PDB file of C-alpha atoms in Angstrom:
ATOM      1  CA  UNK A  98     -60.303 -52.007 -23.000  1.00 44.00           C
ATOM      2  CA  UNK A  99     -56.721 -53.162 -23.460  1.00 59.00           C
ATOM      3  CA  UNK A 100     -56.004 -55.794 -26.078  1.00 83.00           C
ATOM      4  CA  UNK A 101     -52.566 -56.454 -24.559  1.00 92.00           C
ATOM      5  CA  UNK A 102     -51.568 -59.531 -22.534  1.00 91.00           C
ATOM      6  CA  UNK A 103     -48.938 -59.042 -19.820  1.00 94.00           C
ATOM      7  CA  UNK A 104     -46.564 -62.021 -19.596  1.00 94.00           C
ATOM      8  CA  UNK A 105     -44.636 -62.833 -16.414  1.00 93.00           C
ATOM      9  CA  UNK A 106     -43.187 -66.348 -16.885  1.00 93.00           C
ATOM     10  CA  UNK A 107     -41.516 -68.182 -19.752  1.00 92.00           C
ATOM     11  CA  UNK A 108     -43.969 -71.069 -19.364  1.00 92.00           C
ATOM     12  CA  UNK A 109     -46.899 -68.661 -19.712  1.00 92.00           C
ATOM     13  CA  UNK A 110     -45.282 -67.097 -22.793  1.00 91.00           C
ATOM     14  CA  UNK A 111     -44.590 -70.469 -24.434  1.00 89.00           C
ATOM     15  CA  UNK A 112     -48.180 -71.615 -23.859  1.00 90.00           C
ATOM     16  CA  UNK A 113     -49.542 -68.421 -25.409  1.00 90.00           C
ATOM     17  CA  UNK A 114     -47.205 -68.595 -28.424  1.00 88.00           C
ATOM     18  CA  UNK A 115     -48.103 -72.271 -28.928  1.00 87.00           C
ATOM     19  CA  UNK A 116     -51.837 -71.533 -28.757  1.00 89.00           C
ATOM     20  CA  UNK A 117     -51.482 -68.619 -31.205  1.00 83.00           C
ATOM     21  CA  UNK A 118     -49.059 -70.362 -33.576  1.00 79.00           C
ATOM     22  CA  UNK A 119     -51.030 -69.429 -36.721  1.00 83.00           C
ATOM     23  CA  UNK A 120     -51.164 -65.755 -35.687  1.00 90.00           C
ATOM     24  CA  UNK A 121     -48.552 -63.080 -35.413  1.00 94.00           C
ATOM     25  CA  UNK A 122     -47.664 -62.159 -31.839  1.00 94.00           C
ATOM     26  CA  UNK A 123     -45.819 -58.907 -31.090  1.00 95.00           C
ATOM     27  CA  UNK A 124     -44.067 -58.731 -27.716  1.00 95.00           C
ATOM     28  CA  UNK A 125     -42.994 -55.386 -26.225  1.00 96.00           C
ATOM     29  CA  UNK A 126     -40.008 -55.911 -23.907  1.00 95.00           C
ATOM     30  CA  UNK A 127     -39.942 -52.813 -21.703  1.00 95.00           C
ATOM     31  CA  UNK A 128     -38.842 -51.487 -18.305  1.00 94.00           C
ATOM     32  CA  UNK A 129     -40.579 -49.105 -15.909  1.00 94.00           C
ATOM     33  CA  UNK A 130     -37.456 -46.885 -15.739  1.00 95.00           C
ATOM     34  CA  UNK A 131     -37.109 -46.629 -19.550  1.00 92.00           C
ATOM     35  CA  UNK A 132     -38.144 -43.245 -21.007  1.00 93.00           C
ATOM     36  CA  UNK A 133     -38.502 -44.426 -24.638  1.00 92.00           C
ATOM     37  CA  UNK A 134     -40.632 -47.344 -23.366  1.00 93.00           C
ATOM     38  CA  UNK A 135     -43.084 -44.879 -21.816  1.00 94.00           C
ATOM     39  CA  UNK A 136     -43.079 -42.787 -25.000  1.00 94.00           C
ATOM     40  CA  UNK A 137     -43.964 -45.730 -27.292  1.00 94.00           C
ATOM     41  CA  UNK A 138     -46.540 -47.313 -24.919  1.00 95.00           C
ATOM     42  CA  UNK A 139     -49.563 -45.326 -26.234  1.00 95.00           C
ATOM     43  CA  UNK A 140     -48.558 -46.181 -29.814  1.00 95.00           C
ATOM     44  CA  UNK A 141     -48.328 -49.890 -28.933  1.00 95.00           C
ATOM     45  CA  UNK A 142     -51.769 -49.667 -27.290  1.00 94.00           C
ATOM     46  CA  UNK A 143     -53.192 -48.008 -30.427  1.00 94.00           C
ATOM     47  CA  UNK A 144     -51.688 -50.707 -32.672  1.00 95.00           C
ATOM     48  CA  UNK A 145     -53.140 -53.418 -30.411  1.00 93.00           C
ATOM     49  CA  UNK A 146     -56.607 -51.924 -30.856  1.00 93.00           C
ATOM     50  CA  UNK A 147     -56.120 -51.407 -34.601  1.00 93.00           C
ATOM     51  CA  UNK A 148     -54.732 -54.837 -35.561  1.00 93.00           C
ATOM     52  CA  UNK A 149     -57.265 -57.269 -34.078  1.00 90.00           C
ATOM     53  CA  UNK A 150     -55.827 -60.222 -36.017  1.00 91.00           C
ATOM     54  CA  UNK A 151     -52.516 -59.873 -34.165  1.00 94.00           C
ATOM     55  CA  UNK A 152     -51.775 -60.821 -30.549  1.00 94.00           C
ATOM     56  CA  UNK A 153     -50.001 -58.107 -28.517  1.00 96.00           C
ATOM     57  CA  UNK A 154     -48.047 -58.798 -25.316  1.00 95.00           C
ATOM     58  CA  UNK A 155     -45.876 -56.854 -22.896  1.00 97.00           C
ATOM     59  CA  UNK A 156     -42.990 -58.151 -20.811  1.00 95.00           C
ATOM     60  CA  UNK A 157     -41.455 -56.079 -18.002  1.00 95.00           C
ATOM     61  CA  UNK A 158     -37.812 -57.178 -18.254  1.00 94.00           C
ATOM     62  CA  UNK A 159     -37.185 -56.536 -14.550  1.00 94.00           C
ATOM     63  CA  UNK A 160     -40.117 -58.704 -13.426  1.00 95.00           C
ATOM     64  CA  UNK A 161     -39.795 -61.395 -16.128  1.00 93.00           C
ATOM     65  CA  UNK A 162     -36.043 -61.791 -16.553  1.00 94.00           C
ATOM     66  CA  UNK A 163     -36.441 -65.418 -17.653  1.00 94.00           C
ATOM     67  CA  UNK A 164     -38.403 -64.365 -20.765  1.00 93.00           C
ATOM     68  CA  UNK A 165     -35.980 -61.519 -21.512  1.00 93.00           C
ATOM     69  CA  UNK A 166     -33.015 -63.915 -21.283  1.00 92.00           C
ATOM     70  CA  UNK A 167     -34.730 -66.488 -23.506  1.00 92.00           C
ATOM     71  CA  UNK A 168     -35.144 -63.871 -26.253  1.00 92.00           C
ATOM     72  CA  UNK A 169     -31.701 -62.304 -25.628  1.00 93.00           C
ATOM     73  CA  UNK A 170     -33.085 -58.838 -24.982  1.00 92.00           C
ATOM     74  CA  UNK A 171     -30.245 -56.324 -24.663  1.00 92.00           C
ATOM     75  CA  UNK A 172     -32.029 -52.980 -25.162  1.00 91.00           C
ATOM     76  CA  UNK A 173     -35.359 -51.460 -24.237  1.00 93.00           C
ATOM     77  CA  UNK A 174     -37.764 -51.199 -25.784  1.00 94.00           C
ATOM     78  CA  UNK A 175     -37.372 -54.236 -28.035  1.00 94.00           C
ATOM     79  CA  UNK A 176     -40.303 -55.578 -30.031  1.00 96.00           C
ATOM     80  CA  UNK A 177     -40.133 -59.275 -30.932  1.00 94.00           C
ATOM     81  CA  UNK A 178     -42.406 -60.669 -33.656  1.00 95.00           C
ATOM     82  CA  UNK A 179     -43.319 -64.339 -33.211  1.00 94.00           C
ATOM     83  CA  UNK A 180     -45.174 -66.532 -35.690  1.00 91.00           C
ATOM     84  CA  UNK A 181     -45.456 -70.292 -35.639  1.00 79.00           C
ATOM     85  CA  UNK A 182     -43.666 -70.365 -32.260  1.00 84.00           C
ATOM     86  CA  UNK A 183     -40.592 -68.801 -33.948  1.00 90.00           C
ATOM     87  CA  UNK A 184     -39.069 -65.353 -33.748  1.00 92.00           C
ATOM     88  CA  UNK A 185     -39.400 -63.897 -37.265  1.00 93.00           C
ATOM     89  CA  UNK A 186     -38.491 -60.239 -36.715  1.00 94.00           C
ATOM     90  CA  UNK A 187     -37.239 -57.766 -34.120  1.00 94.00           C
ATOM     91  CA  UNK A 188     -37.319 -53.986 -33.751  1.00 94.00           C
ATOM     92  CA  UNK A 189     -34.998 -52.347 -31.211  1.00 94.00           C
ATOM     93  CA  UNK A 190     -35.975 -48.888 -30.039  1.00 92.00           C
ATOM     94  CA  UNK A 191     -39.162 -46.819 -29.986  1.00 92.00           C
ATOM     95  CA  UNK A 192     -39.648 -46.794 -33.765  1.00 93.00           C
ATOM     96  CA  UNK A 193     -43.414 -46.734 -34.404  1.00 93.00           C
ATOM     97  CA  UNK A 194     -43.054 -46.896 -38.206  1.00 94.00           C
ATOM     98  CA  UNK A 195     -40.794 -49.968 -38.039  1.00 94.00           C
ATOM     99  CA  UNK A 196     -43.146 -51.709 -35.603  1.00 94.00           C
ATOM    100  CA  UNK A 197     -46.175 -51.105 -37.815  1.00 94.00           C
ATOM    101  CA  UNK A 198     -44.239 -52.142 -40.938  1.00 94.00           C
ATOM    102  CA  UNK A 199     -43.315 -55.418 -39.208  1.00 94.00           C
ATOM    103  CA  UNK A 200     -46.937 -56.000 -38.242  1.00 94.00           C
ATOM    104  CA  UNK A 201     -48.075 -55.434 -41.824  1.00 93.00           C
ATOM    105  CA  UNK A 202     -45.330 -57.628 -43.250  1.00 92.00           C
ATOM    106  CA  UNK A 203     -45.779 -60.610 -40.934  1.00 92.00           C
ATOM    107  CA  UNK A 204     -49.550 -60.482 -40.329  1.00 88.00           C
ATOM    108  CA  UNK A 205     -50.306 -60.665 -44.047  1.00 79.00           C
ATOM    109  CA  UNK A 206     -52.599 -57.649 -44.171  1.00 60.00           C
ATOM    110  CA  UNK A 207     -52.902 -53.958 -43.503  1.00 49.00           C
ATOM    111  CA  UNK A 208     -55.134 -54.372 -40.461  1.00 53.00           C
ATOM    112  CA  UNK A 209     -54.571 -58.019 -39.600  1.00 45.00           C
ATOM    113  CA  UNK A 210     -58.094 -58.921 -40.760  1.00 48.00           C
ATOM    114  CA  UNK A 211     -58.094 -57.655 -44.339  1.00 44.00           C
ATOM    115  CA  UNK A 212     -59.459 -60.618 -46.241  1.00 43.00           C
ATOM    116  CA  UNK A 213     -56.538 -62.972 -45.750  1.00 45.00           C
ATOM    117  CA  UNK A 214     -57.177 -66.676 -45.380  1.00 47.00           C
ATOM    118  CA  UNK A 215     -55.477 -68.795 -42.744  1.00 48.00           C
ATOM    119  CA  UNK A 216     -53.286 -71.701 -43.791  1.00 50.00           C
ATOM    120  CA  UNK A 217     -50.866 -72.378 -46.596  1.00 50.00           C
ATOM    121  CA  UNK A 218     -51.506 -71.056 -50.081  1.00 53.00           C
ATOM    122  CA  UNK A 219     -51.426 -73.165 -53.242  1.00 52.00           C
ATOM    123  CA  UNK A 220     -49.638 -72.686 -56.534  1.00 54.00           C
ATOM    124  CA  UNK A 221     -51.151 -73.526 -59.927  1.00 60.00           C
ATOM    125  CA  UNK A 222     -49.315 -76.859 -59.837  1.00 60.00           C
ATOM    126  CA  UNK A 223     -51.063 -77.722 -56.563  1.00 61.00           C
ATOM    127  CA  UNK A 224     -47.933 -77.680 -54.411  1.00 62.00           C
ATOM    128  CA  UNK A 225     -48.225 -75.778 -51.133  1.00 62.00           C
ATOM    129  CA  UNK A 226     -46.586 -72.385 -50.824  1.00 55.00           C
ATOM    130  CA  UNK A 227     -43.951 -72.362 -48.070  1.00 56.00           C
ATOM    131  CA  UNK A 228     -45.161 -70.371 -45.063  1.00 54.00           C
ATOM    132  CA  UNK A 229     -41.982 -70.391 -42.963  1.00 54.00           C
ATOM    133  CA  UNK A 230     -38.955 -68.177 -43.276  1.00 52.00           C
ATOM    134  CA  UNK A 231     -35.873 -70.334 -43.962  1.00 52.00           C
ATOM    135  CA  UNK A 232     -33.454 -70.423 -41.052  1.00 54.00           C
ATOM    136  CA  UNK A 233     -30.692 -67.837 -41.368  1.00 53.00           C
ATOM    137  CA  UNK A 234     -28.012 -70.535 -41.012  1.00 54.00           C
ATOM    138  CA  UNK A 235     -28.756 -71.670 -44.590  1.00 55.00           C
ATOM    139  CA  UNK A 236     -27.933 -68.223 -45.943  1.00 60.00           C
ATOM    140  CA  UNK A 237     -24.756 -67.960 -43.888  1.00 61.00           C
ATOM    141  CA  UNK A 238     -23.593 -71.382 -45.009  1.00 66.00           C
ATOM    142  CA  UNK A 239     -23.985 -70.393 -48.663  1.00 70.00           C
ATOM    143  CA  UNK A 240     -21.765 -67.337 -48.124  1.00 71.00           C
ATOM    144  CA  UNK A 241     -19.195 -69.370 -46.207  1.00 76.00           C
ATOM    145  CA  UNK A 242     -18.996 -71.851 -49.090  1.00 77.00           C
ATOM    146  CA  UNK A 243     -18.649 -69.036 -51.630  1.00 80.00           C
ATOM    147  CA  UNK A 244     -15.884 -67.418 -49.550  1.00 80.00           C
ATOM    148  CA  UNK A 245     -14.056 -70.758 -49.294  1.00 84.00           C
ATOM    149  CA  UNK A 246     -14.322 -71.303 -53.062  1.00 83.00           C
ATOM    150  CA  UNK A 247     -13.000 -67.798 -53.820  1.00 83.00           C
ATOM    151  CA  UNK A 248     -10.162 -68.293 -51.338  1.00 81.00           C
ATOM    152  CA  UNK A 249      -9.247 -71.630 -52.927  1.00 78.00           C
ATOM    153  CA  UNK A 250      -9.161 -70.075 -56.424  1.00 77.00           C
ATOM    154  CA  UNK A 251      -6.935 -67.231 -55.213  1.00 82.00           C
ATOM    155  CA  UNK A 252      -4.627 -69.618 -53.354  1.00 79.00           C
ATOM    156  CA  UNK A 253      -4.352 -72.078 -56.259  1.00 79.00           C
ATOM    157  CA  UNK A 254      -3.677 -69.187 -58.677  1.00 74.00           C
ATOM    158  CA  UNK A 255      -0.782 -67.980 -56.517  1.00 70.00           C
ATOM    159  CA  UNK A 256       0.630 -71.503 -56.292  1.00 68.00           C
ATOM    160  CA  UNK A 257       0.765 -71.736 -60.114  1.00 67.00           C
ATOM    161  CA  UNK A 258       2.508 -68.323 -60.405  1.00 67.00           C
ATOM    162  CA  UNK A 259       5.194 -69.345 -57.876  1.00 66.00           C
ATOM    163  CA  UNK A 260       6.101 -72.512 -59.836  1.00 63.00           C
TER     164      UNK A 260
END
């Protein structure tokens, strides 16, 4: 029995991701004409049967172009990892090791059911442990500010030498 859900509309995908927001969902974006997609399909099926705590979906990019556009899919196969209704990871290409590593990293356990507890963790001080990955814009902004500061120091140093 297949543990894989086939998605055909963006509305259907959004409803599933919303309903499974506390679980990792791995979506295989594939095409019927794609050789590497056919090669990785049995591996994806095996992972779906192995990791019961993870939701597995397939999207045929030719039949569900709306979903493929929403996730900016540009190569097949592409595996998108969704948690909390957010994309947290992506693997492009038929790389079984990278797909399984992503599942282990974002599902919180080696088999998706290995004694992990749902919900946020707690620290000794009683404050909740953050469960979301910070948006990448924060990291980029830090580097932009550092680059601007370095540029200003270089520019101001040259101005003093010219005087």
